XYZ file of C-alpha atoms in Angstrom:
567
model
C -11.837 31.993 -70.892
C -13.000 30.740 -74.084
C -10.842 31.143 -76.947
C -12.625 31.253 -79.373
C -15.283 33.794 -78.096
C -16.822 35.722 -75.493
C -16.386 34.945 -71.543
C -16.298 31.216 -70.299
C -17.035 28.244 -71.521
C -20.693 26.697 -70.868
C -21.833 30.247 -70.649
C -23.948 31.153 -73.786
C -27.327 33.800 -75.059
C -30.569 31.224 -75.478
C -33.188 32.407 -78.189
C -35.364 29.206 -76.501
C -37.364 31.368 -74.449
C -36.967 34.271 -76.358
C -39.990 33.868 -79.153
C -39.784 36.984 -81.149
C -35.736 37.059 -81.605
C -36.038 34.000 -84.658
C -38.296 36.231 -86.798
C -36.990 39.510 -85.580
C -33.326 38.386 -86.625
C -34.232 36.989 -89.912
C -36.459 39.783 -90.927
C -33.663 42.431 -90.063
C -30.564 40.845 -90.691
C -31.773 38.149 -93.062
C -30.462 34.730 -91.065
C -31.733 31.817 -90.043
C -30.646 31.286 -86.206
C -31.367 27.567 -86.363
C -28.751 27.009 -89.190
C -25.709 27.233 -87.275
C -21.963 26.224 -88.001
C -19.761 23.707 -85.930
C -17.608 25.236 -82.286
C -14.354 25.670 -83.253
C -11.938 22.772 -82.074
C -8.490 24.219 -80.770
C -7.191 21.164 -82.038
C -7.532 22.277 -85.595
C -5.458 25.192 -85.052
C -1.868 25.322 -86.204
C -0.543 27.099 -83.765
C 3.009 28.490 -83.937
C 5.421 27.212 -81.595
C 7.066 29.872 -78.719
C 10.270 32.033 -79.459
C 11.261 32.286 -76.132
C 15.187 32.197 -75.969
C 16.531 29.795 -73.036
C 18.558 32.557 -71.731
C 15.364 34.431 -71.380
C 13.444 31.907 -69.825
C 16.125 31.259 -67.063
C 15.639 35.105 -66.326
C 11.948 35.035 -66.456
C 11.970 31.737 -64.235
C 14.442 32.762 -61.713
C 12.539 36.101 -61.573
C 9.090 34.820 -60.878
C 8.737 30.247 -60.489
C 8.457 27.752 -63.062
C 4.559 28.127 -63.092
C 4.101 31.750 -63.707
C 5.909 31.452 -66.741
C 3.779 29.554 -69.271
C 4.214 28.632 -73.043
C 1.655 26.114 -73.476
C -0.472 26.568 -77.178
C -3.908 27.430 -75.102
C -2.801 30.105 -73.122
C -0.877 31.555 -75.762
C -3.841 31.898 -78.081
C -6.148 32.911 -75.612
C -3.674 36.169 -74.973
C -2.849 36.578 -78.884
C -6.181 38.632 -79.621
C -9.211 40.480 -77.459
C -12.290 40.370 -78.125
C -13.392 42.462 -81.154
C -15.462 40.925 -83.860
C -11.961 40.999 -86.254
C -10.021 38.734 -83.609
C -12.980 36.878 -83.107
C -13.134 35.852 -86.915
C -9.733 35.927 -87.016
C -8.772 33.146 -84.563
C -11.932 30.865 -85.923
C -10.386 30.931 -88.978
C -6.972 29.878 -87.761
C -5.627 32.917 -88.238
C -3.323 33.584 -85.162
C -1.013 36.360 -86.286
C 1.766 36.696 -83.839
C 1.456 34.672 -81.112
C 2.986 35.309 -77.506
C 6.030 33.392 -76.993
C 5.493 33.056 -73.083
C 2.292 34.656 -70.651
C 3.933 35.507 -67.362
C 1.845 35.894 -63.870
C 3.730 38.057 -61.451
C 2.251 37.924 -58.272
C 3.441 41.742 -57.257
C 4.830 45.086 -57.926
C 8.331 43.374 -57.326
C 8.051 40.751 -60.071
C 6.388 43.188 -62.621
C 9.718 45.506 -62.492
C 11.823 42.398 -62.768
C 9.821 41.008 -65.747
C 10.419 44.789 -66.914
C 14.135 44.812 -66.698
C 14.122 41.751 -68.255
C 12.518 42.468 -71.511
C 13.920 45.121 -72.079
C 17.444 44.033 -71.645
C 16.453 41.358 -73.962
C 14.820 43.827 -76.351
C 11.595 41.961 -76.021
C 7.919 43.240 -76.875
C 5.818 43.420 -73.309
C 2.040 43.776 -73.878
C -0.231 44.051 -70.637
C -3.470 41.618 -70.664
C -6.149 42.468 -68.106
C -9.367 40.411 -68.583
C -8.323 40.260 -72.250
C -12.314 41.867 -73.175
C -10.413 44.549 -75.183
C -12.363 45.377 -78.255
C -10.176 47.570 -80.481
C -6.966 45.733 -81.340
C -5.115 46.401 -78.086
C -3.853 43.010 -76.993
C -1.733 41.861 -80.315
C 1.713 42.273 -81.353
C 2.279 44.111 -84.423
C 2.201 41.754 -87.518
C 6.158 40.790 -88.452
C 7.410 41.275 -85.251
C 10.372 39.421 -85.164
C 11.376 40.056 -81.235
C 10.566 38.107 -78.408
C 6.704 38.510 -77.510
C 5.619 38.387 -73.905
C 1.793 38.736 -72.728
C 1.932 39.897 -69.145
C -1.436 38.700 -67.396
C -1.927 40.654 -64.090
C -4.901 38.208 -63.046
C -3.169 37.554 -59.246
C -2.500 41.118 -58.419
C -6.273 40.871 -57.543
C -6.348 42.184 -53.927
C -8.186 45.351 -52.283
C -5.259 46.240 -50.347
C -6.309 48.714 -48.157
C -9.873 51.051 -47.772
C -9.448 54.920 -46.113
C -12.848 54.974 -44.695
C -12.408 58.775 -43.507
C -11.495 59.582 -47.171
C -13.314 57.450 -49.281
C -10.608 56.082 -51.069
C -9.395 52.162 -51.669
C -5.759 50.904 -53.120
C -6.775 48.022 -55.460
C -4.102 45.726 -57.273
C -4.727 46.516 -61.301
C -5.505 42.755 -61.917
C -8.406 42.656 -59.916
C -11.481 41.728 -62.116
C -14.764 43.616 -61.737
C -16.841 41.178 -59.655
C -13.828 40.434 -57.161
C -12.743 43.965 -56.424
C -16.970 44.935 -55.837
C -16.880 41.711 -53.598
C -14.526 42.507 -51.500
C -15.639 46.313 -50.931
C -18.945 44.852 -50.405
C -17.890 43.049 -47.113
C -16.941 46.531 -46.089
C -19.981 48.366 -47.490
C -18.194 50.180 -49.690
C -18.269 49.965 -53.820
C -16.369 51.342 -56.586
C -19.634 52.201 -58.717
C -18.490 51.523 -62.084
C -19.881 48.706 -64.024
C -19.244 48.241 -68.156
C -20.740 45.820 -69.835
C -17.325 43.856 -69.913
C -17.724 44.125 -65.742
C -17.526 40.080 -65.558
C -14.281 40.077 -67.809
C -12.435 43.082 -67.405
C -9.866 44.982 -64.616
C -8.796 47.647 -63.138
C -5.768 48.166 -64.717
C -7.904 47.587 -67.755
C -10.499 50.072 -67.249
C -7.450 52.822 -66.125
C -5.544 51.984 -69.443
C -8.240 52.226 -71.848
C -10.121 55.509 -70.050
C -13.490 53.066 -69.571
C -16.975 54.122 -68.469
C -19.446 52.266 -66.476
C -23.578 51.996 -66.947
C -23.946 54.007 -64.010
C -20.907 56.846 -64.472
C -23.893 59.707 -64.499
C -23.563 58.963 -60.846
C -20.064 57.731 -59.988
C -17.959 59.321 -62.907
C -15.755 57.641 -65.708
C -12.749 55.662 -64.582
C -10.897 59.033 -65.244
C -12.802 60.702 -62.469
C -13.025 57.269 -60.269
C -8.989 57.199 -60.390
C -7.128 59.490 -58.230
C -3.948 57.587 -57.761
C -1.428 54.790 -59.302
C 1.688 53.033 -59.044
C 3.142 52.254 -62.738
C 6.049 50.246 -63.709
C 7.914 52.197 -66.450
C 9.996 50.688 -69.242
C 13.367 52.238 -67.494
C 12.228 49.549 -64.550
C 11.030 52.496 -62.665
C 7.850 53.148 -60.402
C 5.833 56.079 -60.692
C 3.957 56.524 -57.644
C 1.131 59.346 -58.015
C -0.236 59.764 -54.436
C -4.422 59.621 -54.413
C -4.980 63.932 -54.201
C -7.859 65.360 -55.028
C -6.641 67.967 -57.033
C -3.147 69.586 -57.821
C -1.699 72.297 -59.567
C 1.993 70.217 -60.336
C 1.954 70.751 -64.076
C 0.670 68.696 -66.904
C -0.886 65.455 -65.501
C 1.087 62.672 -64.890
C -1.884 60.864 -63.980
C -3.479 62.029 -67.380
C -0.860 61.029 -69.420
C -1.358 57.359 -67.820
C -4.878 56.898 -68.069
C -5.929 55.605 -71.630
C -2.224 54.800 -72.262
C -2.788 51.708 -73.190
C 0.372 49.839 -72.028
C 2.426 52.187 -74.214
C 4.285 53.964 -71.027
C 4.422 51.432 -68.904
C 2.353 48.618 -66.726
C -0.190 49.905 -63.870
C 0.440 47.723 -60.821
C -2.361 49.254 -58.747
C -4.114 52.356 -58.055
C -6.258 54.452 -55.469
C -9.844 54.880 -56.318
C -12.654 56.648 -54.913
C -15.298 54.611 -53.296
C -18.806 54.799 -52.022
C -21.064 53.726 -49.167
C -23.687 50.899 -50.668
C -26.738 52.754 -51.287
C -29.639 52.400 -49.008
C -32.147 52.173 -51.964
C -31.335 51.246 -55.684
C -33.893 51.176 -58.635
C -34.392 51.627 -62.122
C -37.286 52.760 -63.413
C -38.430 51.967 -67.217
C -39.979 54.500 -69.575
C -41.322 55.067 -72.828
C -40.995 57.679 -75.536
C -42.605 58.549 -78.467
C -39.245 59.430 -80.355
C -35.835 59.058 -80.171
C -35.646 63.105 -80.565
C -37.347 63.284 -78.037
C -35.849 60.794 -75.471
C -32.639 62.714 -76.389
C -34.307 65.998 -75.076
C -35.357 64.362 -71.883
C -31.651 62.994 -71.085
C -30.506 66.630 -71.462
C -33.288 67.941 -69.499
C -32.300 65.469 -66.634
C -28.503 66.752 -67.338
C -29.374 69.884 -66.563
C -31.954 69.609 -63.994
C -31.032 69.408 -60.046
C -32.038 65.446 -60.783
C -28.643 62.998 -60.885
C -29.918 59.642 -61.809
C -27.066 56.942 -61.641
C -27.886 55.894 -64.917
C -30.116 57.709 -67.971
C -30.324 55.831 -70.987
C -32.686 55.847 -73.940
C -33.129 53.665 -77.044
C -33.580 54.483 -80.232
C -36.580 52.752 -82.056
C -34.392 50.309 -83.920
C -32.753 49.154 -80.573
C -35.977 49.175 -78.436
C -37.581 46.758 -81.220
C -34.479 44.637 -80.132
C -34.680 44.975 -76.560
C -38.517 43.377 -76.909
C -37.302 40.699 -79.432
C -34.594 39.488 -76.988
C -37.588 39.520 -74.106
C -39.229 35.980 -72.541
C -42.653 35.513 -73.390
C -45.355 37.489 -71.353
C -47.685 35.238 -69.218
C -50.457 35.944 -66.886
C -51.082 39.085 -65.379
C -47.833 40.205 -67.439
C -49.493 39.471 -70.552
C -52.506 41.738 -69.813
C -50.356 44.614 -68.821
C -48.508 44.772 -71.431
C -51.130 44.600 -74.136
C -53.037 47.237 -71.830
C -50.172 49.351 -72.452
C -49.669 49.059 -75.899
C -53.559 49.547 -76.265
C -53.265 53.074 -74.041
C -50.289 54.077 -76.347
C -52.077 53.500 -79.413
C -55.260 55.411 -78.142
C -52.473 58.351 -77.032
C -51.875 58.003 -81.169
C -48.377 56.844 -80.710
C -46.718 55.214 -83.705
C -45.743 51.711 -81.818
C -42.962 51.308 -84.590
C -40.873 54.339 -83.484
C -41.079 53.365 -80.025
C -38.232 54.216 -77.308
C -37.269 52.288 -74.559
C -35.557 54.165 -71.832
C -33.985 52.858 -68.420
C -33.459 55.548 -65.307
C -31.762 54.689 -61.662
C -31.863 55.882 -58.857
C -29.362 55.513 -55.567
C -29.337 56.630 -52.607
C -31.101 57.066 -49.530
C -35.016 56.693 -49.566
C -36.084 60.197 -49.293
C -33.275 61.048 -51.842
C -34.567 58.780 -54.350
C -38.128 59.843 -53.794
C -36.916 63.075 -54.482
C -34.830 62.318 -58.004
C -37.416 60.346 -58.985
C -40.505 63.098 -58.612
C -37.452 65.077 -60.545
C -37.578 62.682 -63.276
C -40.838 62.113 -63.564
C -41.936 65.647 -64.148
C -39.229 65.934 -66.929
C -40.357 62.922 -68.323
C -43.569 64.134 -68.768
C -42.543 67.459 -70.334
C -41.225 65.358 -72.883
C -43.713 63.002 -73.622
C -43.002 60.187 -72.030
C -44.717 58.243 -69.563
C -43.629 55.594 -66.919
C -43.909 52.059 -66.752
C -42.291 51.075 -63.718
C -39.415 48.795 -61.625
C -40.334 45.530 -64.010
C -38.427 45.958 -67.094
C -35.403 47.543 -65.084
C -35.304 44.514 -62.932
C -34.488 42.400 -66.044
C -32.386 44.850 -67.354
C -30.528 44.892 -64.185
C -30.165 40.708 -64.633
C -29.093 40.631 -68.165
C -26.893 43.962 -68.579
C -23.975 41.773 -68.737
C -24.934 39.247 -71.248
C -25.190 41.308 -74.286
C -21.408 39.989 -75.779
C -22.740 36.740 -75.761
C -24.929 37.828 -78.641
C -22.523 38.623 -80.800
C -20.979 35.055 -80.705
C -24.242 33.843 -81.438
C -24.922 35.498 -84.311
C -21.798 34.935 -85.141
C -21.746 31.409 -85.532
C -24.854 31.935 -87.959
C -23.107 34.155 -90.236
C -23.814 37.429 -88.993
C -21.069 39.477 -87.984
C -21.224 42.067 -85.199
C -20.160 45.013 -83.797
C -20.148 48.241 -81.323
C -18.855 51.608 -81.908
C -20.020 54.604 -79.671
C -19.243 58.266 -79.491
C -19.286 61.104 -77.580
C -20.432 64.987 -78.580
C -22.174 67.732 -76.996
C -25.811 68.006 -76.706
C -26.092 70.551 -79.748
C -24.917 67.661 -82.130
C -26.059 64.623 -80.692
C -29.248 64.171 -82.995
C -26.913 65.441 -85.803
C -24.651 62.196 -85.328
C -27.351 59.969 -84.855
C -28.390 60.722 -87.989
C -25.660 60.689 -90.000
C -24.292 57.283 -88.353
C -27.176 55.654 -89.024
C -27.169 57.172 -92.789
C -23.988 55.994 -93.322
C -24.441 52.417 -92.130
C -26.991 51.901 -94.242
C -25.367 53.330 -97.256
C -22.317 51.398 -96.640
C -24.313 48.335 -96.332
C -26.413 48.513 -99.471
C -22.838 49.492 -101.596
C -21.686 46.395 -99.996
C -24.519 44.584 -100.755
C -24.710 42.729 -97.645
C -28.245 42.701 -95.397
C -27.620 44.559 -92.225
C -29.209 45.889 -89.195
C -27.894 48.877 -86.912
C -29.196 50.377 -83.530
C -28.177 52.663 -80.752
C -29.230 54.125 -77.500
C -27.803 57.281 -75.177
C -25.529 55.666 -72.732
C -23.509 58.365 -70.607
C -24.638 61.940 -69.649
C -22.895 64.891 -68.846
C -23.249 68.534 -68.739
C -22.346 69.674 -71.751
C -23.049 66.260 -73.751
C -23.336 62.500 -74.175
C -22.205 59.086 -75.248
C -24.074 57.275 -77.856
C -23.525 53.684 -78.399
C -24.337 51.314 -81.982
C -24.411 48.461 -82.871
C -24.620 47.247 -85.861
C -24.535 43.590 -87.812
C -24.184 42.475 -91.255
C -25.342 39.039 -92.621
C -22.338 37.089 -94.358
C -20.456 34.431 -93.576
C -17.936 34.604 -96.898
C -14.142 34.921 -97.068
C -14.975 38.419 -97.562
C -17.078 39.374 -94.076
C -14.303 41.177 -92.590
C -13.244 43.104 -95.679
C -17.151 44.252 -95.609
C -17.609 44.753 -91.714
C -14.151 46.957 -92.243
C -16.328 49.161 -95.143
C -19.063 49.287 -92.494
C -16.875 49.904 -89.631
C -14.975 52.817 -90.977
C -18.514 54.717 -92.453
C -19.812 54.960 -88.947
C -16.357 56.309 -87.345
C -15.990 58.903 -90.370
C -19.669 59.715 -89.432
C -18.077 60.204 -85.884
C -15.630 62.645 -86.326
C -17.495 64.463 -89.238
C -20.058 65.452 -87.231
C -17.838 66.528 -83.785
C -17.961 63.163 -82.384
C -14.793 61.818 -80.878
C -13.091 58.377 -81.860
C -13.692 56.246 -78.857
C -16.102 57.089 -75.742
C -14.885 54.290 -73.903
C -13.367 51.791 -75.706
C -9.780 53.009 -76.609
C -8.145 53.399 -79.772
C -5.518 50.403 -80.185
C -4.961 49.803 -83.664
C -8.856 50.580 -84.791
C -9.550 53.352 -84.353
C -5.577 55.044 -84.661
C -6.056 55.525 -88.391
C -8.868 58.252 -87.189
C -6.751 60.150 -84.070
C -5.287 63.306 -86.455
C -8.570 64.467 -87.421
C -9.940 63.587 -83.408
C -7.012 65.546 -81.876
C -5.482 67.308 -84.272
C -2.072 66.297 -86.118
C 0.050 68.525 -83.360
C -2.066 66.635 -80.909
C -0.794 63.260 -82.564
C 2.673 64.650 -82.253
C 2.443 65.223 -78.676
C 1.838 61.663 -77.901
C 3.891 59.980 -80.498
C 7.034 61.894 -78.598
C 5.391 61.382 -75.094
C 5.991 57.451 -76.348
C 9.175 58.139 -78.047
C 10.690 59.506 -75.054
C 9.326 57.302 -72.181
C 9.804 53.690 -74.476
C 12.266 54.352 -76.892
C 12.998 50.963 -77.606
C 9.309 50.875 -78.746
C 9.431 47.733 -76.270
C 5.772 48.171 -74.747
C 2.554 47.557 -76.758
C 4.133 49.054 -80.183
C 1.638 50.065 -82.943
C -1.204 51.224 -80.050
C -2.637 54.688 -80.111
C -0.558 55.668 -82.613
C -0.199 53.615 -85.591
C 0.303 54.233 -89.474
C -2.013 52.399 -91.828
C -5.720 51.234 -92.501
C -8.381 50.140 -90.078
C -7.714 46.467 -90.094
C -4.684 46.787 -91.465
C -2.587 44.100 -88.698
C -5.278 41.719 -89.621
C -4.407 40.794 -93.000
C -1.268 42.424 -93.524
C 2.217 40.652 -94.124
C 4.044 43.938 -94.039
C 7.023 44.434 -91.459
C 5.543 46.198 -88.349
C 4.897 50.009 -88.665
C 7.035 52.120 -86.394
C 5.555 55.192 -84.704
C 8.321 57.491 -85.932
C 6.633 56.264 -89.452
């Protein structure tokens, strides 16, 4: 994993056969993507050197082997931050924070309660690390932690232990990573269904602890829905073992309480997860609106209609203009098509510039998707939009994972990036769009930074949707994060002012925390900051996650002790 970015090294986003993204970047964001700065070298960092106690280490050691406890300077960085835009600036600049004193590999359950019992009889700070894609500030320790900090990387409890063919259901260790768990189902013919763009670099245990939702959840469900039972080590060293029902009437959910936790209550060690036969037919169909407005009337149309498309997403304008920037250049018969089309739309009197790019699937077998796609198509065409076939959901399809990569690109031309998305019912969802976009922009010009944001529908569901944007601002001063952070926190005011929620899929961590009261209420707040009390009250697991007193940001530049929750 790269440490200094997204994914692995030698993997990167090429503008070279891309020939609208130069001009479309410069003209929107104001940047030159040929002027670009120097890769980091780790060897510039000054990296501080480990904590660990000796006596701690001989636990740790005799606990696990030599080898799955590791203090070396790379490894320790690479599990300091996530991914977010504010660690990525962060560690490029050499500013580490507080590193992890040792990254420990158990290798099962067994090892994970004895790396447990250890840390907390040494009144150490425990912080689970997945894939490490985490966006919102999940994977550092508080700034002025003074204990003992241990990264726990769950990367070899990567098995599919067992598959219930007569119920559906698989056990899968929590480190597996997205591609290995869907290859090994796949020998089987089975598959989990749920795909986020971090698919390549993210877990199980990952997606479980930070409530995640995949491109094609319209179909499969959220991770929520996807997870019907766990094993969890808690900070008293015990299991919790929540057997794979599918439903119960025993109370307040235990298995609620876990998912989106976060590491706070304890580390997931595996779980049982519905699965799914490997569709006989899977496609996504491409189509074109005249409007965002309506595009977002079509995706609630399909919501309600007997159609259930895997995935139904629409772009806004602003994002569909990006979409065809980031394209390779027509050739051929391609060409033709594609200027035929844009000819038809224009003799149709279709404004070109407020064009929407939406993507549909369908799975299942052949006569089912026949029939969800006749469905579609008639709804599409109540809403005027019109087809335009398999082609551009094929390269969708290819590239749907390679959209992070952007973001370090841009990054190392002075543009800084960044996602936020949402969730409200239907009767509010152009009412958000709006006022997100309104107060980007506004934030932006006070800032007086160039900048660019976009968004598209990601997620439907009966009574609502997810909408995800992106947005980038062009400076590459001492001052970018301070003005991404004035950015940042307009859009996710614009959230919950207009009945959006904090996080669709992302988490809270430490980024969004400053916004949970007005999301769930202060009494809601309380709840959870005595569900943590009580299960870690040595605040020895991920402290300062979820619930966490101070600014957006604030762990980033800080030199303040640590907050406490009881704050």
């Amino acid at each position: 994993m790269k440490w200094w970015g997204w994914g692995v090294d030698g993997v990167a986003f090429n503008p070279d056969n891309k020939p609208k993204f130069p001009g479309f970047v410069q003209e929107k964001v104001g940047i030159d993507i040929y002027h670009t700065t120097s890769e980091p070298r780790f060897e510039d960092l000054d990296v501080p050197a480990s904590q660990l106690p000796e006596d701690l280490r001989a636990t740790l050691v005799a606990a696990l082997s030599e080898e799955q406890v590791v203090t070396e300077d790379l490894e320790r960085v690479v599990h300091a931050y996530g991914k977010g835009v504010r660690d990525l600036v962060r560690v490029r600049r050499g500013e580490l924070g507080r590193v992890p004193d040792a990254i420990l590999y158990p290798r099962d359950e067994d090892q994970v309660v004895a790396i447990v019992e250890a840390a907390v009889a040494a009144d150490a700070v425990l912080i689970p690390f997945g894939g490490g894609s985490n966006i919102v500030g999940a994977l550092e320790a508080e700034p002025g932690e003074q204990r003992t900090v241990l990264s726990i990387d769950m990367g070899l409890l990567n098995k599919v232990l067992e598959i219930d063919e007569n119920s559906g259901l698989a056990r899968i260790q929590a480190g597996a990573l997205g591609p290995d768990l869907e290859e090994q189902l796949g020998r089987r013919g089975w598959t989990l269904g749920h795909f986020p763009d971090s698919f390549n670099h993210s877990t199980l245990g990952g997606w479980i602890a930070t409530r995640s939702s995949g491109m094609q959840s319209d179909k499969y469900g959220d991770i929520a829905d996807i997870t019907r039972g766990l094993r969890m080590v808690t900070p008293a060293g015990e299991v919790v073992a929540l057997r794979p029902l599918p439903a119960t009437s025993s109370g307040p959910s235990v298995r609620e309480m876990i998912l989106g936790s976060e590491g706070r209550l304890g580390i997931i060690t595996e779980a049982t997860v519905a699965i799914h036969r490997v569709p006989e037919v899977r496609e996504i169909q491409a189509y074109f609106f005249p409007s965002y407005a309506q595009g977002l009337a079509c995706m609630q149309a399909i919501a309600f209609s007997d159609a259930a498309p895997s995935v139904a997403r629409v772009s806004d304008h602003r994002e569909t203009a990006f979409t065809l920037a980031t394209s390779k250049e027509s050739k051929g018969v391609s060409n033709l098509v594609t200027k035929a089309l844009m000819t038809y739309l224009k003799q149709r009197r279709w404004d070109l510039s407020k064009l929407c790019l939406s993507f549909i699937g369908f799975e299942g077998s052949a006569q089912h998707v026949r029939y969800e796609k006749a469905q579609v198509n008639r709804i599409v065409s109540e809403h005027g939009g019109i087809g335009v076939g398999k082609g551009p959901g094929v390269l969708y399809d290819q590239k749907k994972f390679d959209t992070p990569y952007i973001r370090d690109f841009l990054l190392d031309r002075g543009a800084v990036a960044d996602v936020s998305e949402t969730a409200t019912p239907w009767s509010s969802t152009q009412q958000v769009y709006d006022a997100v976009i309104a107060a980007a922009e506004n934030a932006m010009a006070e800032q007086g930074v160039a900048g660019y944001i976009m968004a598209h529908l990601s997620h439907s569901y009966h009574s609502g949707a997810c909408q995800y944007f992106t947005f980038a601002i062009a400076d590459d001063s001492d001052e970018a994060i301070d003005k991404y952070d004035a950015v940042k926190r307009a859009v996710q005011q614009a959230f919950v002012d207009n009945n959006g929620t904090v996080s669709h899929h992302h988490g809270v961590g430490e980024e969004h925390s400053p916004w949970m009261e007005q999301d769930i209420s202060p009494a809601g707040v309380g709840i959870q900051r005595s569900l943590f009390g009580a299960v870690d009250p040595g605040r020895n697991f991920n402290p300062g996650k979820i619930i966490h007193d101070g600014q957006p940001g604030i762990s980033s530049n800080s030199k303040q002790p640590a907050a406490t929750d009881e704050g």
